[in-house]
PDB file of C-alpha atoms in Angstrom:
ATOM      1  CA  ILE A  16     -35.929 -15.887 -25.670  1.00  0.00           C
ATOM      2  CA  ALA A  17     -37.967 -18.460 -23.771  1.00  0.00           C
ATOM      3  CA  MET A  18     -35.129 -20.474 -22.925  1.00  0.00           C
ATOM      4  CA  ALA A  19     -33.109 -17.308 -21.423  1.00  0.00           C
ATOM      5  CA  LEU A  20     -36.566 -16.215 -19.450  1.00  0.00           C
ATOM      6  CA  ARG A  21     -36.382 -19.546 -17.908  1.00  0.00           C
ATOM      7  CA  CYS A  22     -32.680 -19.251 -16.731  1.00  0.00           C
ATOM      8  CA  PHE A  23     -33.667 -16.098 -14.965  1.00  0.00           C
ATOM      9  CA  ARG A  24     -36.141 -17.968 -13.100  1.00  0.00           C
ATOM     10  CA  HIS A  25     -33.400 -19.446 -10.948  1.00  0.00           C
ATOM     11  CA  LEU A  26     -32.726 -15.938  -9.612  1.00  0.00           C
ATOM     12  CA  PRO A  27     -34.193 -15.569  -6.055  1.00  0.00           C
ATOM     13  CA  PRO A  28     -37.275 -13.099  -6.087  1.00  0.00           C
ATOM     14  CA  LEU A  29     -35.775 -11.561  -3.206  1.00  0.00           C
ATOM     15  CA  LEU A  30     -32.891  -9.835  -5.266  1.00  0.00           C
ATOM     16  CA  TYR A  31     -35.190  -7.063  -6.375  1.00  0.00           C
ATOM     17  CA  ARG A  32     -35.985  -6.036  -2.777  1.00  0.00           C
ATOM     18  CA  SER A  33     -33.574  -3.333  -1.592  1.00  0.00           C
ATOM     19  CA  SER A  34     -33.808  -4.728   2.107  1.00  0.00           C
ATOM     20  CA  PHE A  35     -31.951  -8.218   0.791  1.00  0.00           C
ATOM     21  CA  ILE A  36     -29.892  -6.845  -1.926  1.00  0.00           C
ATOM     22  CA  MET A  37     -27.015  -6.028   0.659  1.00  0.00           C
ATOM     23  CA  THR A  38     -26.706  -9.748   1.815  1.00  0.00           C
ATOM     24  CA  TRP A  39     -27.300 -11.377  -1.487  1.00  0.00           C
ATOM     25  CA  ARG A  40     -24.564 -13.503  -3.043  1.00  0.00           C
ATOM     26  CA  LEU A  41     -23.857 -13.726  -6.670  1.00  0.00           C
ATOM     27  CA  PRO A  42     -25.420 -16.902  -7.992  1.00  0.00           C
ATOM     28  CA  GLN A  43     -23.757 -19.037 -10.644  1.00  0.00           C
ATOM     29  CA  ALA A  44     -25.619 -19.271 -13.987  1.00  0.00           C
ATOM     30  CA  PRO A  45     -27.662 -22.537 -14.422  1.00  0.00           C
ATOM     31  CA  THR A  46     -26.376 -25.393 -16.631  1.00  0.00           C
ATOM     32  CA  GLY A  47     -27.363 -24.973 -20.146  1.00  0.00           C
ATOM     33  CA  CYS A  48     -28.240 -21.348 -19.718  1.00  0.00           C
ATOM     34  CA  PRO A  49     -27.981 -20.054 -23.556  1.00  0.00           C
ATOM     35  CA  ALA A  50     -26.903 -16.638 -22.258  1.00  0.00           C
ATOM     36  CA  LEU A  51     -23.475 -18.159 -21.530  1.00  0.00           C
ATOM     37  CA  LEU A  52     -23.000 -18.263 -25.350  1.00  0.00           C
ATOM     38  CA  LEU A  53     -23.239 -14.387 -25.597  1.00  0.00           C
ATOM     39  CA  ASP A  54     -21.414 -13.820 -22.158  1.00  0.00           C
ATOM     40  CA  GLY A  55     -24.849 -12.800 -20.973  1.00  0.00           C
ATOM     41  CA  CYS A  56     -24.534 -13.853 -17.614  1.00  0.00           C
ATOM     42  CA  ARG A  57     -21.336 -11.768 -16.991  1.00  0.00           C
ATOM     43  CA  GLN A  58     -23.463  -8.918 -17.895  1.00  0.00           C
ATOM     44  CA  CYS A  59     -26.183 -10.077 -15.574  1.00  0.00           C
ATOM     45  CA  VAL A  60     -23.893 -10.121 -12.652  1.00  0.00           C
ATOM     46  CA  HIS A  61     -22.563  -6.955 -13.380  1.00  0.00           C
ATOM     47  CA  GLN A  62     -26.041  -5.222 -13.576  1.00  0.00           C
ATOM     48  CA  VAL A  63     -26.888  -6.897 -10.203  1.00  0.00           C
ATOM     49  CA  LEU A  64     -23.598  -5.378  -8.689  1.00  0.00           C
ATOM     50  CA  LEU A  65     -24.667  -2.079 -10.293  1.00  0.00           C
ATOM     51  CA  THR A  66     -28.153  -2.405  -8.688  1.00  0.00           C
ATOM     52  CA  ARG A  67     -26.782  -3.406  -5.282  1.00  0.00           C
ATOM     53  CA  GLN A  68     -24.549  -0.434  -5.178  1.00  0.00           C
ATOM     54  CA  LEU A  69     -27.139   2.058  -6.685  1.00  0.00           C
ATOM     55  CA  ALA A  70     -29.680   0.802  -3.895  1.00  0.00           C
ATOM     56  CA  THR A  71     -26.991   1.572  -1.127  1.00  0.00           C
ATOM     57  CA  LYS A  72     -26.280   4.880  -2.288  1.00  0.00           C
ATOM     58  CA  LYS A  73     -29.937   5.768  -2.174  1.00  0.00           C
ATOM     59  CA  ASP A  74     -30.436   4.319   1.443  1.00  0.00           C
ATOM     60  CA  LYS A  75     -27.297   6.028   2.581  1.00  0.00           C
ATOM     61  CA  GLY A  76     -29.466   9.225   3.448  1.00  0.00           C
ATOM     62  CA  LYS A  77     -31.606   7.089   5.496  1.00  0.00           C
ATOM     63  CA  GLY A  78     -28.586   6.451   8.204  1.00  0.00           C
ATOM     64  CA  GLN A  79     -27.498   3.095   6.601  1.00  0.00           C
ATOM     65  CA  SER A  80     -24.026   2.287   6.213  1.00  0.00           C
ATOM     66  CA  GLN A  81     -22.647   2.407   2.625  1.00  0.00           C
ATOM     67  CA  ALA A  82     -21.730  -1.214   1.543  1.00  0.00           C
ATOM     68  CA  LYS A  83     -18.353  -1.988   0.369  1.00  0.00           C
ATOM     69  CA  VAL A  84     -17.927  -2.413  -3.442  1.00  0.00           C
ATOM     70  CA  ASN A  85     -16.450  -5.732  -4.305  1.00  0.00           C
ATOM     71  CA  ILE A  86     -16.082  -6.820  -7.842  1.00  0.00           C
ATOM     72  CA  THR A  87     -14.845 -10.073  -8.900  1.00  0.00           C
ATOM     73  CA  PRO A  88     -11.534  -9.591 -10.664  1.00  0.00           C
ATOM     74  CA  ALA A  89     -12.484 -12.087 -13.438  1.00  0.00           C
ATOM     75  CA  LEU A  90     -15.382  -9.836 -14.439  1.00  0.00           C
ATOM     76  CA  VAL A  91     -13.114  -6.779 -15.184  1.00  0.00           C
ATOM     77  CA  GLU A  92      -9.663  -8.725 -16.084  1.00  0.00           C
ATOM     78  CA  ASP A  93      -9.956  -7.094 -19.538  1.00  0.00           C
ATOM     79  CA  ILE A  94     -10.149  -3.555 -18.200  1.00  0.00           C
ATOM     80  CA  ILE A  95      -7.854  -3.616 -15.178  1.00  0.00           C
ATOM     81  CA  ASN A  96      -5.871  -6.423 -12.995  1.00  0.00           C
ATOM     82  CA  LEU A  97      -7.136  -5.579  -9.429  1.00  0.00           C
ATOM     83  CA  GLU A  98      -5.041  -8.259  -7.977  1.00  0.00           C
ATOM     84  CA  GLU A  99      -2.026  -6.486  -9.250  1.00  0.00           C
ATOM     85  CA  THR A 100      -3.362  -3.155  -7.998  1.00  0.00           C
ATOM     86  CA  ASN A 101      -3.710  -4.601  -4.499  1.00  0.00           C
ATOM     87  CA  GLU A 102      -0.216  -5.894  -4.461  1.00  0.00           C
ATOM     88  CA  ASP A 103       1.326  -2.572  -5.574  1.00  0.00           C
ATOM     89  CA  MET A 104      -0.468  -1.030  -2.575  1.00  0.00           C
ATOM     90  CA  GLN A 105       0.552  -3.778  -0.076  1.00  0.00           C
ATOM     91  CA  ALA A 106       4.113  -3.336  -1.502  1.00  0.00           C
ATOM     92  CA  VAL A 107       3.986   0.461  -0.255  1.00  0.00           C
ATOM     93  CA  ILE A 108       2.907  -0.729   3.176  1.00  0.00           C
ATOM     94  CA  GLU A 109       5.391  -3.392   3.608  1.00  0.00           C
ATOM     95  CA  ALA A 110       8.248  -0.647   2.372  1.00  0.00           C
ATOM     96  CA  LEU A 111       7.050   1.457   5.103  1.00  0.00           C
ATOM     97  CA  LYS A 112       7.203  -1.264   7.624  1.00  0.00           C
ATOM     98  CA  GLU A 113      10.773  -2.054   6.592  1.00  0.00           C
ATOM     99  CA  ASP A 114      11.730   1.592   6.695  1.00  0.00           C
ATOM    100  CA  PHE A 115      10.446   1.684  10.333  1.00  0.00           C
ATOM    101  CA  SER A 116      12.361  -1.100  11.431  1.00  0.00           C
ATOM    102  CA  ARG A 117      15.574  -0.375   9.745  1.00  0.00           C
ATOM    103  CA  ASN A 118      15.732   3.207  10.304  1.00  0.00           C
ATOM    104  CA  LEU A 119      13.730   4.345  13.372  1.00  0.00           C
ATOM    105  CA  SER A 120      14.514   2.689  16.455  1.00  0.00           C
ATOM    106  CA  VAL A 121      15.312   4.201  19.729  1.00  0.00           C
ATOM    107  CA  ARG A 122      18.498   2.189  20.059  1.00  0.00           C
ATOM    108  CA  THR A 123      20.976   2.635  17.441  1.00  0.00           C
ATOM    109  CA  SER A 124      22.704  -0.757  16.260  1.00  0.00           C
ATOM    110  CA  PRO A 125      25.129  -1.673  13.614  1.00  0.00           C
ATOM    111  CA  GLY A 126      22.177  -3.074  11.587  1.00  0.00           C
ATOM    112  CA  ALA A 127      20.629   0.588  11.515  1.00  0.00           C
ATOM    113  CA  LEU A 128      23.493   1.669   9.441  1.00  0.00           C
ATOM    114  CA  ASP A 129      23.552  -1.075   6.986  1.00  0.00           C
ATOM    115  CA  HIS A 130      21.237   0.252   4.511  1.00  0.00           C
ATOM    116  CA  ILE A 131      22.240   3.745   4.423  1.00  0.00           C
ATOM    117  CA  ILE A 132      23.030   4.856   0.740  1.00  0.00           C
ATOM    118  CA  VAL A 133      26.245   6.044  -0.064  1.00  0.00           C
ATOM    119  CA  VAL A 134      26.714   8.022  -3.299  1.00  0.00           C
ATOM    120  CA  THR A 135      30.004   7.383  -4.912  1.00  0.00           C
ATOM    121  CA  LYS A 136      31.466   8.172  -8.557  1.00  0.00           C
ATOM    122  CA  ASP A 137      30.472   4.551  -9.467  1.00  0.00           C
ATOM    123  CA  GLY A 138      27.114   4.825  -8.202  1.00  0.00           C
ATOM    124  CA  LYS A 139      24.744   4.319  -5.187  1.00  0.00           C
ATOM    125  CA  PHE A 140      25.688   1.568  -2.785  1.00  0.00           C
ATOM    126  CA  PRO A 141      24.563   0.634   0.807  1.00  0.00           C
ATOM    127  CA  LEU A 142      27.029   1.179   3.401  1.00  0.00           C
ATOM    128  CA  ASN A 143      27.415  -2.424   4.288  1.00  0.00           C
ATOM    129  CA  GLN A 144      28.532  -3.298   0.885  1.00  0.00           C
ATOM    130  CA  LEU A 145      31.489  -0.811   1.049  1.00  0.00           C
ATOM    131  CA  ALA A 146      32.445  -1.190   4.930  1.00  0.00           C
ATOM    132  CA  GLN A 147      32.646  -3.531   7.813  1.00  0.00           C
ATOM    133  CA  ILE A 148      30.459  -2.316  10.427  1.00  0.00           C
ATOM    134  CA  PHE A 149      30.452  -3.394  14.176  1.00  0.00           C
ATOM    135  CA  GLN A 150      29.602  -2.262  17.654  1.00  0.00           C
ATOM    136  CA  LYS A 151      32.765  -1.436  19.757  1.00  0.00           C
ATOM    137  CA  SER A 152      30.975  -0.613  22.806  1.00  0.00           C
ATOM    138  CA  PRO A 153      27.432   0.338  23.642  1.00  0.00           C
ATOM    139  CA  GLN A 154      28.163   3.851  23.174  1.00  0.00           C
ATOM    140  CA  LEU A 155      30.496   3.401  19.918  1.00  0.00           C
ATOM    141  CA  MET A 156      30.025   1.842  16.426  1.00  0.00           C
ATOM    142  CA  ILE A 157      32.955   1.371  13.832  1.00  0.00           C
ATOM    143  CA  VAL A 158      32.836   1.645  10.190  1.00  0.00           C
ATOM    144  CA  ASN A 159      35.737   0.275   8.542  1.00  0.00           C
ATOM    145  CA  MET A 160      36.154   1.458   5.203  1.00  0.00           C
ATOM    146  CA  ALA A 161      39.584  -0.115   4.250  1.00  0.00           C
ATOM    147  CA  ASN A 162      38.257  -2.110   1.359  1.00  0.00           C
ATOM    148  CA  PHE A 163      36.999   1.221  -0.350  1.00  0.00           C
ATOM    149  CA  PRO A 164      39.041   3.954   1.206  1.00  0.00           C
ATOM    150  CA  GLU A 165      38.191   6.208  -1.528  1.00  0.00           C
ATOM    151  CA  SER A 166      34.627   6.128  -0.313  1.00  0.00           C
ATOM    152  CA  THR A 167      35.204   7.155   3.163  1.00  0.00           C
ATOM    153  CA  ALA A 168      34.220  10.897   2.678  1.00  0.00           C
ATOM    154  CA  ALA A 169      31.045   9.768   0.967  1.00  0.00           C
ATOM    155  CA  ALA A 170      30.392   7.383   3.638  1.00  0.00           C
ATOM    156  CA  THR A 171      30.734   9.827   6.534  1.00  0.00           C
ATOM    157  CA  LYS A 172      28.758  12.418   4.868  1.00  0.00           C
ATOM    158  CA  ALA A 173      25.723   9.657   4.059  1.00  0.00           C
ATOM    159  CA  ILE A 174      26.044   8.539   7.878  1.00  0.00           C
ATOM    160  CA  ARG A 175      25.816  12.231   9.011  1.00  0.00           C
ATOM    161  CA  GLU A 176      22.673  12.960   6.947  1.00  0.00           C
ATOM    162  CA  SER A 177      20.693   9.723   7.310  1.00  0.00           C
ATOM    163  CA  GLY A 178      18.502  11.469   9.752  1.00  0.00           C
ATOM    164  CA  MET A 179      19.469   9.356  12.725  1.00  0.00           C
ATOM    165  CA  ASN A 180      21.085  11.919  14.738  1.00  0.00           C
ATOM    166  CA  LEU A 181      24.641  10.710  14.242  1.00  0.00           C
ATOM    167  CA  ASN A 182      27.905  12.452  14.380  1.00  0.00           C
ATOM    168  CA  PRO A 183      30.692  10.514  12.672  1.00  0.00           C
ATOM    169  CA  GLU A 184      34.211  11.258  13.360  1.00  0.00           C
ATOM    170  CA  VAL A 185      36.842  10.058  10.662  1.00  0.00           C
ATOM    171  CA  ASP A 186      40.190   8.506  11.540  1.00  0.00           C
ATOM    172  CA  GLY A 187      41.875   7.631   8.274  1.00  0.00           C
ATOM    173  CA  THR A 188      39.717   4.845   6.648  1.00  0.00           C
ATOM    174  CA  ILE A 189      37.845   4.297  10.183  1.00  0.00           C
ATOM    175  CA  ILE A 190      34.836   5.991  11.011  1.00  0.00           C
ATOM    176  CA  ARG A 191      33.708   6.073  14.497  1.00  0.00           C
ATOM    177  CA  VAL A 192      29.896   6.498  15.042  1.00  0.00           C
ATOM    178  CA  PRO A 193      29.085   7.351  18.797  1.00  0.00           C
ATOM    179  CA  VAL A 194      25.734   6.203  19.757  1.00  0.00           C
ATOM    180  CA  PRO A 195      23.555   9.054  20.883  1.00  0.00           C
ATOM    181  CA  LYS A 196      21.963   8.911  24.340  1.00  0.00           C
ATOM    182  CA  VAL A 197      18.478   8.220  24.450  1.00  0.00           C
ATOM    183  CA  THR A 198      16.812  11.609  25.067  1.00  0.00           C
ATOM    184  CA  ARG A 199      13.464  13.151  25.035  1.00  0.00           C
ATOM    185  CA  GLU A 200      14.694  15.193  22.047  1.00  0.00           C
ATOM    186  CA  HIS A 201      15.890  12.381  20.228  1.00  0.00           C
ATOM    187  CA  ARG A 202      12.809  10.322  20.750  1.00  0.00           C
ATOM    188  CA  GLU A 203      10.806  13.061  19.318  1.00  0.00           C
ATOM    189  CA  SER A 204      12.974  13.579  16.311  1.00  0.00           C
ATOM    190  CA  LEU A 205      12.531   9.893  15.314  1.00  0.00           C
ATOM    191  CA  ALA A 206       8.708  10.309  15.744  1.00  0.00           C
ATOM    192  CA  LYS A 207       8.528  13.218  13.329  1.00  0.00           C
ATOM    193  CA  LEU A 208      10.829  11.024  10.889  1.00  0.00           C
ATOM    194  CA  ALA A 209       8.232   8.348  11.329  1.00  0.00           C
ATOM    195  CA  LYS A 210       5.320  10.714  10.189  1.00  0.00           C
ATOM    196  CA  GLN A 211       7.454  12.077   7.365  1.00  0.00           C
ATOM    197  CA  SER A 212       7.981   8.472   6.116  1.00  0.00           C
ATOM    198  CA  THR A 213       4.197   7.796   6.425  1.00  0.00           C
ATOM    199  CA  ASN A 214       3.462  10.793   4.353  1.00  0.00           C
ATOM    200  CA  LYS A 215       5.864   9.804   1.719  1.00  0.00           C
ATOM    201  CA  SER A 216       4.492   6.130   1.626  1.00  0.00           C
ATOM    202  CA  LYS A 217       0.709   7.737   1.362  1.00  0.00           C
ATOM    203  CA  GLU A 218       1.962   9.888  -1.608  1.00  0.00           C
ATOM    204  CA  ALA A 219       3.397   6.528  -3.365  1.00  0.00           C
ATOM    205  CA  LEU A 220       0.166   5.053  -2.487  1.00  0.00           C
ATOM    206  CA  ARG A 221      -1.858   8.000  -4.182  1.00  0.00           C
ATOM    207  CA  LYS A 222       0.384   7.402  -7.190  1.00  0.00           C
ATOM    208  CA  VAL A 223      -0.869   3.540  -7.344  1.00  0.00           C
ATOM    209  CA  ARG A 224      -4.372   4.609  -7.213  1.00  0.00           C
ATOM    210  CA  SER A 225      -4.043   7.326  -9.827  1.00  0.00           C
ATOM    211  CA  LYS A 226      -2.421   4.814 -12.213  1.00  0.00           C
ATOM    212  CA  SER A 227      -5.060   2.330 -11.960  1.00  0.00           C
ATOM    213  CA  ILE A 228      -7.952   4.884 -12.055  1.00  0.00           C
ATOM    214  CA  ASN A 229      -6.323   6.381 -15.461  1.00  0.00           C
ATOM    215  CA  GLN A 230      -5.954   2.833 -16.700  1.00  0.00           C
ATOM    216  CA  ILE A 231      -9.770   2.237 -16.063  1.00  0.00           C
ATOM    217  CA  LYS A 232     -10.684   5.415 -17.738  1.00  0.00           C
ATOM    218  CA  LYS A 233      -8.939   4.390 -20.905  1.00  0.00           C
ATOM    219  CA  SER A 234     -11.719   1.954 -21.322  1.00  0.00           C
ATOM    220  CA  LYS A 235     -14.467   4.330 -20.985  1.00  0.00           C
ATOM    221  CA  ASN A 236     -15.141   3.973 -24.778  1.00  0.00           C
ATOM    222  CA  LYS A 237     -15.526   0.189 -24.349  1.00  0.00           C
ATOM    223  CA  VAL A 238     -17.966  -0.101 -21.026  1.00  0.00           C
ATOM    224  CA  SER A 239     -20.563   1.718 -19.472  1.00  0.00           C
ATOM    225  CA  GLU A 240     -20.115   4.788 -17.259  1.00  0.00           C
ATOM    226  CA  ASP A 241     -21.661   2.620 -14.445  1.00  0.00           C
ATOM    227  CA  THR A 242     -18.883   0.080 -14.730  1.00  0.00           C
ATOM    228  CA  ILE A 243     -16.140   2.757 -14.553  1.00  0.00           C
ATOM    229  CA  TRP A 244     -17.833   4.282 -11.490  1.00  0.00           C
ATOM    230  CA  LEU A 245     -17.892   1.026  -9.714  1.00  0.00           C
ATOM    231  CA  LEU A 246     -14.305   0.205 -10.490  1.00  0.00           C
ATOM    232  CA  GLU A 247     -13.078   3.641  -9.084  1.00  0.00           C
ATOM    233  CA  LYS A 248     -15.065   3.092  -5.970  1.00  0.00           C
ATOM    234  CA  GLN A 249     -13.581  -0.115  -5.315  1.00  0.00           C
ATOM    235  CA  ILE A 250      -9.923   1.090  -6.015  1.00  0.00           C
ATOM    236  CA  GLN A 251     -10.754   4.131  -3.848  1.00  0.00           C
ATOM    237  CA  GLN A 252     -11.758   1.638  -1.298  1.00  0.00           C
ATOM    238  CA  MET A 253      -8.599  -0.436  -1.396  1.00  0.00           C
ATOM    239  CA  ALA A 254      -6.658   2.925  -1.327  1.00  0.00           C
ATOM    240  CA  ASP A 255      -8.527   4.006   2.036  1.00  0.00           C
ATOM    241  CA  SER A 256      -7.877   0.496   3.638  1.00  0.00           C
ATOM    242  CA  ALA A 257      -4.211   0.806   2.851  1.00  0.00           C
ATOM    243  CA  ALA A 258      -3.824   4.436   4.249  1.00  0.00           C
ATOM    244  CA  ALA A 259      -5.752   3.171   7.515  1.00  0.00           C
ATOM    245  CA  GLU A 260      -3.142   0.574   8.097  1.00  0.00           C
ATOM    246  CA  MET A 261      -0.381   3.131   7.658  1.00  0.00           C
ATOM    247  CA  ASP A 262      -1.995   5.148  10.302  1.00  0.00           C
ATOM    248  CA  LYS A 263      -2.181   2.009  12.265  1.00  0.00           C
ATOM    249  CA  LEU A 264       1.579   1.365  11.730  1.00  0.00           C
ATOM    250  CA  LEU A 265       2.419   4.932  12.633  1.00  0.00           C
ATOM    251  CA  ALA A 266       0.446   5.047  15.876  1.00  0.00           C
ATOM    252  CA  ALA A 267       2.065   2.132  17.140  1.00  0.00           C
ATOM    253  CA  LYS A 268       5.774   3.303  15.946  1.00  0.00           C
ATOM    254  CA  THR A 269       5.024   6.622  17.542  1.00  0.00           C
ATOM    255  CA  LYS A 270       4.031   4.963  20.869  1.00  0.00           C
ATOM    256  CA  GLU A 271       7.014   2.761  20.792  1.00  0.00           C
ATOM    257  CA  LEU A 272       9.365   5.997  19.943  1.00  0.00           C
ATOM    258  CA  LEU A 273       7.961   8.217  22.540  1.00  0.00           C
ATOM    259  CA  GLY A 274       7.614   5.569  25.357  1.00  0.00           C
TER     260      GLY A 274
END
């Protein structure tokens, strides 16, 4: 016990003053600390994190901003993989960026048609795997279905229902796709699609958050309620940050589309 008490002397006294808790960085355990044998230092670090958050919560009513929870992944690796949760959230953001780039452009180009999904009797395929796509003129794109003529009708339907304001015309295995004029109505339609895509991405983000929180709650019999609370708080902050980034992407895309 005496040795453990000597180890705790290495902690700065200022840790216990709420005015300094907000700027404190976690110290490493002193060499030879016997608490390491019982994983005690990990528990000490958790307790300080908890003290930091609770102190912040109390000060919130005094006009002070709430500190951001930041739990080291190594401390909770046996409960949840926070890095994996963050990667899943970032994947949702990247998918939204890709959707904006491929499908929401004022100027329709052959590349915009590449990834339209065509439903056939053999499954679902991107249009560029079934057809040759090229631009004959600024006002006309050609989709050549000669390699898969049986999928011509399905491809035509997919183009028409793509949400890109396209009205394809079929001539045998050739699908002619007139490029719509860039009207104000068309711009506003694309902006609405951008908003819908963002909402879908936020729903996917909420699913990632809920999945992670449910995983944490499965450990409620193994860890303290304070640990559960801290983890849920950090995951919520991660989700809020991702949602804010999506809002920025939407604002930039809307500005681009509306001109």
